[in-house]
Short mmCIF file of C-alpha atoms and ligand atoms in Angstrom, two decimals:
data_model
loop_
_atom_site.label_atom_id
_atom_site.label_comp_id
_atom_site.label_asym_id
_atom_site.label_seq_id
_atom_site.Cartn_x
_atom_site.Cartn_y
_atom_site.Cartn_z
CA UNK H 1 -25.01 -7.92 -12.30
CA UNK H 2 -23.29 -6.26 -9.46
CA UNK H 3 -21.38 -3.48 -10.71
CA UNK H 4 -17.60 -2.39 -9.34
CA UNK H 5 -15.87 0.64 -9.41
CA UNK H 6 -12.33 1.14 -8.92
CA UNK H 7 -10.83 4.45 -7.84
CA UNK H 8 -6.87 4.60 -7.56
CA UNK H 9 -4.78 3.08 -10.76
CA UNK H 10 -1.00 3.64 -9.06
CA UNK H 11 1.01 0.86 -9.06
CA UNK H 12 -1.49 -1.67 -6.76
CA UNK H 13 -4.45 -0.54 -8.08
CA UNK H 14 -3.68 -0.58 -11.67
CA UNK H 15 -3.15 -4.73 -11.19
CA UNK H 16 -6.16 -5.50 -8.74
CA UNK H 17 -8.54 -3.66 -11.27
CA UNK H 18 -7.26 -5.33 -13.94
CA UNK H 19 -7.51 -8.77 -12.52
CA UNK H 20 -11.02 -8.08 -11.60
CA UNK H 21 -11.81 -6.59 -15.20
CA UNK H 22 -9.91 -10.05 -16.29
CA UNK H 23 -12.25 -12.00 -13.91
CA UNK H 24 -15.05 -10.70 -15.78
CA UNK H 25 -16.83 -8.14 -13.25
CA UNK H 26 -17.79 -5.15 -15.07
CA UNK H 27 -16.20 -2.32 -13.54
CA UNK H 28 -15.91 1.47 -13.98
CA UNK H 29 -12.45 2.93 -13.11
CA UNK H 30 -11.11 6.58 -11.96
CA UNK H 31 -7.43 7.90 -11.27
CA UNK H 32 -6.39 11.33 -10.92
CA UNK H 33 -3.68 10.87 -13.91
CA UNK H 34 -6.40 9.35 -16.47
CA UNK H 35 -3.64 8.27 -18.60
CA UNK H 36 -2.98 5.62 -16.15
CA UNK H 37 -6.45 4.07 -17.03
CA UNK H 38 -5.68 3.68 -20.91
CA UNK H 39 -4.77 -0.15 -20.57
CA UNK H 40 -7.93 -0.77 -18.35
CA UNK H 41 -10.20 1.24 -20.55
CA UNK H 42 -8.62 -0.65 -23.91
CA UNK H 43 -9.52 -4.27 -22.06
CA UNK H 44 -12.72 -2.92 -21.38
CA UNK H 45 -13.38 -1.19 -18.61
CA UNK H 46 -15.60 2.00 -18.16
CA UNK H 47 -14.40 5.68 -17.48
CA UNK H 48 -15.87 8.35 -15.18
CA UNK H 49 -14.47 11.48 -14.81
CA UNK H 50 -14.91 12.60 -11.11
CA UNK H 51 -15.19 9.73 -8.16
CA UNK H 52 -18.75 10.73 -7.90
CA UNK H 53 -20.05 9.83 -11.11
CA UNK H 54 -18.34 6.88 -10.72
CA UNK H 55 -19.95 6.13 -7.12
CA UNK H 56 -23.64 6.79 -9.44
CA UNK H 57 -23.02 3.66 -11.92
CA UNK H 58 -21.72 0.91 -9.06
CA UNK H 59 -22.94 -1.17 -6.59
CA UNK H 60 -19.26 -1.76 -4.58
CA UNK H 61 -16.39 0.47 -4.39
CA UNK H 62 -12.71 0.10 -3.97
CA UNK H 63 -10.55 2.42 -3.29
CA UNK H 64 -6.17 1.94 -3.53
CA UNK H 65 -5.24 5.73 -2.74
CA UNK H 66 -2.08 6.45 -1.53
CA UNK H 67 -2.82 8.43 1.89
CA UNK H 68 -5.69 8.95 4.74
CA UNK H 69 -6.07 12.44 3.54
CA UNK H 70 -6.45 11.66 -0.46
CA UNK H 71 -9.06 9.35 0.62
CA UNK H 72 -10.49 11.18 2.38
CA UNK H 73 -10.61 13.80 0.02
CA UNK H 74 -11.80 11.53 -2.81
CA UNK H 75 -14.91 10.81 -0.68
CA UNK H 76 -15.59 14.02 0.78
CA UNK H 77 -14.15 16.29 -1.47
CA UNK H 78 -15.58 18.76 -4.49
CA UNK H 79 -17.15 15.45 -6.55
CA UNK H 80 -16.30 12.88 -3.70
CA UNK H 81 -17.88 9.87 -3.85
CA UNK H 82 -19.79 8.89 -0.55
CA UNK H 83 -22.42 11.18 -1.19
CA UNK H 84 -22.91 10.18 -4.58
CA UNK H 85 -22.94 6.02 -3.90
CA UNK H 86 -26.44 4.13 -3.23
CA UNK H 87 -27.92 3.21 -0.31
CA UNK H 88 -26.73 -0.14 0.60
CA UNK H 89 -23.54 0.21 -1.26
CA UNK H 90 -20.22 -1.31 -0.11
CA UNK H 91 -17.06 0.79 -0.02
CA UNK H 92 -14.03 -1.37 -0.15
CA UNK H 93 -10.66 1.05 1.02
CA UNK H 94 -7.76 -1.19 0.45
CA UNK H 95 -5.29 1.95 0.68
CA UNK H 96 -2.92 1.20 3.11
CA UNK H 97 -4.46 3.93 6.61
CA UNK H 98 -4.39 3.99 10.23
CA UNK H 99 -7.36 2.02 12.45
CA UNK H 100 -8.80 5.12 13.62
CA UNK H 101 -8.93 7.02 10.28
CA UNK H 102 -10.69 3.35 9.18
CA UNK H 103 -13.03 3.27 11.63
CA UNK H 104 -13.74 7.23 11.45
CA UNK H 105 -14.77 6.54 7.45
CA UNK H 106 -17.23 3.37 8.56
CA UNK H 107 -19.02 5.34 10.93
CA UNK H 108 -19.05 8.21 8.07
CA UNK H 109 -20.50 5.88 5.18
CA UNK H 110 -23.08 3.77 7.74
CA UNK H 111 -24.46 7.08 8.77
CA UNK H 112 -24.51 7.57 5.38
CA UNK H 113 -26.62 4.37 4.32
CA UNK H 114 -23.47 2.56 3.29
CA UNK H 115 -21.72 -0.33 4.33
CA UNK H 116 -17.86 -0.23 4.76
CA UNK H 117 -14.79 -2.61 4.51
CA UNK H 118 -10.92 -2.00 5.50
CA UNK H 119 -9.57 -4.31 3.45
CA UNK H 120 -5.90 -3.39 3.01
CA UNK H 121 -3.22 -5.48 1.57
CA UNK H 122 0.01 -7.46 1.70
CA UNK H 123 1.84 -8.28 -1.07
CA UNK H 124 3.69 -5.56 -3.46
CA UNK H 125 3.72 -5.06 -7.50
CA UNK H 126 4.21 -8.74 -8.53
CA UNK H 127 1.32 -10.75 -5.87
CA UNK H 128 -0.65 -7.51 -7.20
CA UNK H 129 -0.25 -8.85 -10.85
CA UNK H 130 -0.23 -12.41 -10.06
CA UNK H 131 -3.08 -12.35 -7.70
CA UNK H 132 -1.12 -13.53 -5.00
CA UNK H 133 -2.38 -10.81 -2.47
CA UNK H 134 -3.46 -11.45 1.18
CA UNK H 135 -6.38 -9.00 2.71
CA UNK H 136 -6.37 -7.83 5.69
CA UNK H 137 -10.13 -6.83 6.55
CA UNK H 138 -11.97 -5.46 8.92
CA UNK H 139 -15.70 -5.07 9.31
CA UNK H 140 -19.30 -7.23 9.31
CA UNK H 141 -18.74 -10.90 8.36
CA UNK H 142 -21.46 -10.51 5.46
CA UNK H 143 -19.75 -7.88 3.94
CA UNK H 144 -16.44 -9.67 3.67
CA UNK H 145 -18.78 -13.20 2.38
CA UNK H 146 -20.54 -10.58 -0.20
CA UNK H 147 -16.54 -9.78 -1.36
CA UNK H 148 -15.28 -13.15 -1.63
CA UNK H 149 -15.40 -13.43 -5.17
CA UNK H 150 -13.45 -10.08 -5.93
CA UNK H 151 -11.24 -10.68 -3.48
CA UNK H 152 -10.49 -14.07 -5.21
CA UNK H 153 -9.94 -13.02 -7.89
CA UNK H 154 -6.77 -10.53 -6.78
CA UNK H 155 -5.39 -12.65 -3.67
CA UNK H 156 -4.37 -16.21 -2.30
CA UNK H 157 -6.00 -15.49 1.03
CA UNK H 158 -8.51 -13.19 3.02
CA UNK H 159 -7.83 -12.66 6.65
CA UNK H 160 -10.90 -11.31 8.60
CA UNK H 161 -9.28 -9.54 11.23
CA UNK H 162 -12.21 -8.08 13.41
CA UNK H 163 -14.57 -5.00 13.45
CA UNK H 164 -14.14 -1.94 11.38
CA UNK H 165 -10.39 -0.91 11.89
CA UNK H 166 -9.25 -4.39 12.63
CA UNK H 167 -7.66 -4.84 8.59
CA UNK H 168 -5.90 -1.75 9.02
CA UNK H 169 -4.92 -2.25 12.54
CA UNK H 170 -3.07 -5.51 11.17
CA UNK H 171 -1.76 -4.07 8.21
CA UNK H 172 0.10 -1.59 10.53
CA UNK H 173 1.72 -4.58 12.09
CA UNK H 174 2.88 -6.05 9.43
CA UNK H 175 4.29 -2.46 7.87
CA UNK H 176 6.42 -1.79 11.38
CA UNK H 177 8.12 -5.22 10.36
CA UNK H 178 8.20 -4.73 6.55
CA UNK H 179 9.89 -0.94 7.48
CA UNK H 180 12.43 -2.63 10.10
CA UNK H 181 13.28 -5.55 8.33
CA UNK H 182 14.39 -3.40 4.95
CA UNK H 183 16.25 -1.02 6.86
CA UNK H 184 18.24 -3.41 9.32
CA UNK H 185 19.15 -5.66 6.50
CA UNK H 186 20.47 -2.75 4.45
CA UNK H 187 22.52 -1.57 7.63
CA UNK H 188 23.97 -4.54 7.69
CA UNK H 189 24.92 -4.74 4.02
CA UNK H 190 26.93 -1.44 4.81
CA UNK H 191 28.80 -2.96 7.83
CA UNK H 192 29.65 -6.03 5.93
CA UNK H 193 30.96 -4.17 2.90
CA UNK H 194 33.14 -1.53 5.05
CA UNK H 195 34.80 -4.51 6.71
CA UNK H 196 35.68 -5.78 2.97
CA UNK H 197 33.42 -8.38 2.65
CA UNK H 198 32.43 -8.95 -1.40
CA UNK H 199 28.59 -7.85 -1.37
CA UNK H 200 27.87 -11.13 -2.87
CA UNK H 201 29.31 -13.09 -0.36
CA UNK H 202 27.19 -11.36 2.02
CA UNK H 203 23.62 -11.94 0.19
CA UNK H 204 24.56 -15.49 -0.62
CA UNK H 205 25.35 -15.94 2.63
CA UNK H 206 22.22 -13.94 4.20
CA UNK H 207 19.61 -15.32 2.23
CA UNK H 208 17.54 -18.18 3.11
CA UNK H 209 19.35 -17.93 7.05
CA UNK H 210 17.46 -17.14 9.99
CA UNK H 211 18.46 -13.47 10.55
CA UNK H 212 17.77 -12.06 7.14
CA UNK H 213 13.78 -11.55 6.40
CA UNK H 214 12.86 -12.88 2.73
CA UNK H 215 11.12 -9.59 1.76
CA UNK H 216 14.64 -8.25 2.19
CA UNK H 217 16.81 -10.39 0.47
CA UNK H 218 14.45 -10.97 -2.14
CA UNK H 219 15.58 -6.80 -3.53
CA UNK H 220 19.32 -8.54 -4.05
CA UNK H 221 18.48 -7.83 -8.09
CA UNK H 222 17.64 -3.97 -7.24
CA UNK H 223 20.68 -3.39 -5.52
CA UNK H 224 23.48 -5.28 -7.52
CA UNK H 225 22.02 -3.18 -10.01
CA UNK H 226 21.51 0.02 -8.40
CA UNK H 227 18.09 0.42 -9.67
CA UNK H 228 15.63 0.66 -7.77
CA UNK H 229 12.05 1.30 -9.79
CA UNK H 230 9.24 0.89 -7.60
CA UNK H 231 7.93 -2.09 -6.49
CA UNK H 232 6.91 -0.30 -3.19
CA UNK H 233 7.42 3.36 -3.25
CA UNK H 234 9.60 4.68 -0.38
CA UNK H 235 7.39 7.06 0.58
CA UNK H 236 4.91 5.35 1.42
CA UNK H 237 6.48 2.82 3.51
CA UNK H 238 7.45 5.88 5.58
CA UNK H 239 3.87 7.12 5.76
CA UNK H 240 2.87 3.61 6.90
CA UNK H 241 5.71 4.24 9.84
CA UNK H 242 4.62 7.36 10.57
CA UNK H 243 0.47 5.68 10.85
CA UNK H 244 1.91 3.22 13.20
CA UNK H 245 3.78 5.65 15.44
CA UNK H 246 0.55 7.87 15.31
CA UNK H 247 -1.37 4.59 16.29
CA UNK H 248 1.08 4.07 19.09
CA UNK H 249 0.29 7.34 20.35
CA UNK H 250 -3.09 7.14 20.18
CA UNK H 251 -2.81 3.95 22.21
CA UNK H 252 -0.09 4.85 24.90
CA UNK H 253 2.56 2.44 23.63
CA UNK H 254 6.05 3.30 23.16
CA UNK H 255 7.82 2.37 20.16
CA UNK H 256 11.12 3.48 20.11
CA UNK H 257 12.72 1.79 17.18
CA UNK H 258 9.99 2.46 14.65
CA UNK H 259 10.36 6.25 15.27
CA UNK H 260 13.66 6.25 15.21
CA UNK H 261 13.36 4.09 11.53
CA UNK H 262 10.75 6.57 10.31
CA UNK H 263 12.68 9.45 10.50
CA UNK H 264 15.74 7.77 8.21
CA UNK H 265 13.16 6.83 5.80
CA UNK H 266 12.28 10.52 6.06
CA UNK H 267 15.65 11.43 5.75
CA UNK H 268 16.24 9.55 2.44
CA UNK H 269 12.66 10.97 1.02
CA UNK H 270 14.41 14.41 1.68
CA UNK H 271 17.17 13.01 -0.59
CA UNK H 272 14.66 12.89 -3.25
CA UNK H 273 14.54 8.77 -2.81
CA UNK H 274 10.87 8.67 -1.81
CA UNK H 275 9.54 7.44 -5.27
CA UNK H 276 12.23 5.26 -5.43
CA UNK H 277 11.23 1.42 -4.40
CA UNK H 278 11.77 0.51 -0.01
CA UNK H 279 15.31 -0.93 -1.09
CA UNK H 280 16.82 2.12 -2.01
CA UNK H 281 17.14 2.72 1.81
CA UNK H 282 20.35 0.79 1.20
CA UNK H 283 21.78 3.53 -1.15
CA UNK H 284 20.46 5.99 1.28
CA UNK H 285 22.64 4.39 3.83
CA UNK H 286 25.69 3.60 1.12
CA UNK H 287 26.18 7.04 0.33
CA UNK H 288 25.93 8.12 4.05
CA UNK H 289 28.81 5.95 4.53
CA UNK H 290 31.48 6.89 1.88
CA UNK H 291 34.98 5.29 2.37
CA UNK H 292 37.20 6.94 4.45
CA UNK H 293 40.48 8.81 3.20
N1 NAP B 301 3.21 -0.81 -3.79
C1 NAP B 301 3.12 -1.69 -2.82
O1 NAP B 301 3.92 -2.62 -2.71
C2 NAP B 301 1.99 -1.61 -1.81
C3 NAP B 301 1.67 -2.79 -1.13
C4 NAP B 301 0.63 -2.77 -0.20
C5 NAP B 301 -0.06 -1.59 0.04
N2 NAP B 301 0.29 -0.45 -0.64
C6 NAP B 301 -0.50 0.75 -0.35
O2 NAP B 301 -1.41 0.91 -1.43
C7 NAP B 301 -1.68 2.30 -1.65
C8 NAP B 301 -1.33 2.66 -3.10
O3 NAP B 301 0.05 2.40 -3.28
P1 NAP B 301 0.76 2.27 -4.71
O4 NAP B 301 2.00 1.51 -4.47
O5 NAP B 301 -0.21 1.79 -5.73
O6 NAP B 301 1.14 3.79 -4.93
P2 NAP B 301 1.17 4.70 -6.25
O7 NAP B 301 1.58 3.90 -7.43
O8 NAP B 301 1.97 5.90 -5.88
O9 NAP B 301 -0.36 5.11 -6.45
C9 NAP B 301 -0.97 6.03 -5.59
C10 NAP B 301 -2.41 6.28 -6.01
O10 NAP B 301 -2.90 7.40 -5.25
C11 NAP B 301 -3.25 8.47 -6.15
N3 NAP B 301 -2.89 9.77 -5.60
C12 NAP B 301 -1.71 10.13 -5.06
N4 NAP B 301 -1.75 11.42 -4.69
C13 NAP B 301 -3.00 11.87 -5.00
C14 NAP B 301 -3.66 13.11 -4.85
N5 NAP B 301 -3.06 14.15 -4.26
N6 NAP B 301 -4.94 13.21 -5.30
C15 NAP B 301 -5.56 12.16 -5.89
N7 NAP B 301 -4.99 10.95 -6.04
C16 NAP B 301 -3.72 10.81 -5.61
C17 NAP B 301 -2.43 8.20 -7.38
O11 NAP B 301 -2.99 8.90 -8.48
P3 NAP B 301 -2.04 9.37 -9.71
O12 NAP B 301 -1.89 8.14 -10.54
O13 NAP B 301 -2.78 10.47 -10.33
O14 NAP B 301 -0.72 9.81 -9.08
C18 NAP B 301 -2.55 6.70 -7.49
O15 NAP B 301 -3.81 6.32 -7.96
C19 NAP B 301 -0.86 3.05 -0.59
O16 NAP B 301 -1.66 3.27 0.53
C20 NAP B 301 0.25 2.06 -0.26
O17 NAP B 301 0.77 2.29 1.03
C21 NAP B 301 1.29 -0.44 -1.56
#
């Protein structure tokens, strides 16, 4: 039986490997913190201590690291795993990089023997758990049909984007909206409340219009309650922002608003709000904006 390994146990990867393991695969996990594996290794799943003894027991890999460079180093680094996989073994990265860091890592791993998917996704903590996930992927069509059952098992849908780079080329996409859409609503929220309008009023009024984005509205419980535990930590939402206005470099296109919205983020992960969840750009913005005397 086809054997999977999992490296990355943070808040996605904790829930996709555990859907899998409840799916039945056998699978061999690895996370830097190994006390994040403890619930995965009580339902069954096997341990390895370094991502290269891992890559020795499986046949396909995923990875759900947190940034192009930790991948990176978890596959070339001191016990990194591409050297260490199979020939003919299929890496799965479904951490959240940038096209050309995706397609610099399939070129790495074919030269290597291996094949390669960028299979990021969309969906946070909850379609994680629920298996309510859509892939983004990029790279051979019989690679994504040999993945179709794992990625069943963790999603509601698999979009095959293109060639190697095309998942994380769309993923980028969607991110620049995601990073916009928090951040505009959560202006707005401020302009609304310093004109005296009851913050209720103003969600119960915003959500389900045409001008609000769902993904937005749907924090409301966050920030009534000023808590704001990670669904999606901040930080990373501003490293996505900063992958897509590398991207745009690298491409010659201009995005003015998305640099100007990565830098707040940047801003409020200065405040010490990075591994706070997206919405907390709202009480970024709040306390920016304290009543006037
Ligand atoms: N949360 C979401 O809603 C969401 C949705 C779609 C995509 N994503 C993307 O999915 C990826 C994982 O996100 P997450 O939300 O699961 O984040 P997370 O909970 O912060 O987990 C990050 C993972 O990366 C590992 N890591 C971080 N720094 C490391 C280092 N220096 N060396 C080795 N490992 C390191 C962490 O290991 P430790 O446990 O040891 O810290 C953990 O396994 C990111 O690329 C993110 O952009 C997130």
């Amino acid at each position: 039986m086809t054997q999977l390994g999992f490296i990355g146990l943070g808040i996605m990867g904790s829930r996709m490997a555990a859907n899998l393991l409840k799916a039945g695969f056998p699978i061999t996990v690895y996370n830097r913190t190994p006390a994040k594996a403890r619930a995965l290794r009580d339902a069954g799943a096997g341990w390895a201590d370094t991502p290269a003894a891992l890559a020795e027991q499986v046949d396909v890999l995923f990875t759900m690291l947190a940034t192009p460079n930790i991948v990176e180093a978890a596959a070339f680094g001191e016990h990194g795993f591409l050297k260490a996989l199979r020939p003919g073994s299929l890496w799965v990265d479904s951490s959240t990089v940038n096209p050309t860091f995706s397609k610099r890592m399939a070129a790495a791993a074919n030269q290597a023997g291996l094949r390669m998917l960028d299979a990021p996704v969309a969906g946070s903590k909850i379609p994680a758990e629920n298996a309510q996930l859509l892939f983004l992927v990029g790279g051979d069509a019989a690679d994504v049909e040999a993945c179709q059952p794992y990625f069943k098992v963790m999603s509601r849908q698999v979009i095959h984007a293109g060639g190697h780079g095309a998942g994380s080329a769309l993923k980028m996409v969607f991110n620049l909206l995601l990073g916009q859409s928090m951040i505009a609503f959560a202006e707005a929220l401020v302009l609304g409340e310093s004109l005296g309008l009851d913050r209720d009023l103003l969600f119960t009024s915003l959500t389900g219009s045409a001008v609000a984005a769902p993904i937005a509205t749907s924090k409301r419980p966050k920030i009534e309650a000023g808590q704001y535990e990670a669904d999606f930590p901040l930080q990373w939402l501003q490293k996505d922002l900063e992958l897509a206005s590398l991207t745009a470099y690298e491409q010659r296109v201009a995005l003015p608003v998305t640099n100007v919205v990565k830098e707040i983020y940047q801003l409020a992960n200065r405040r010490g709000l990075g591994t706070l969840d997206i919405s907390a750009i709202y009480a970024y913005l709040h306390e920016a904006n304290p009543p006037e005397h």
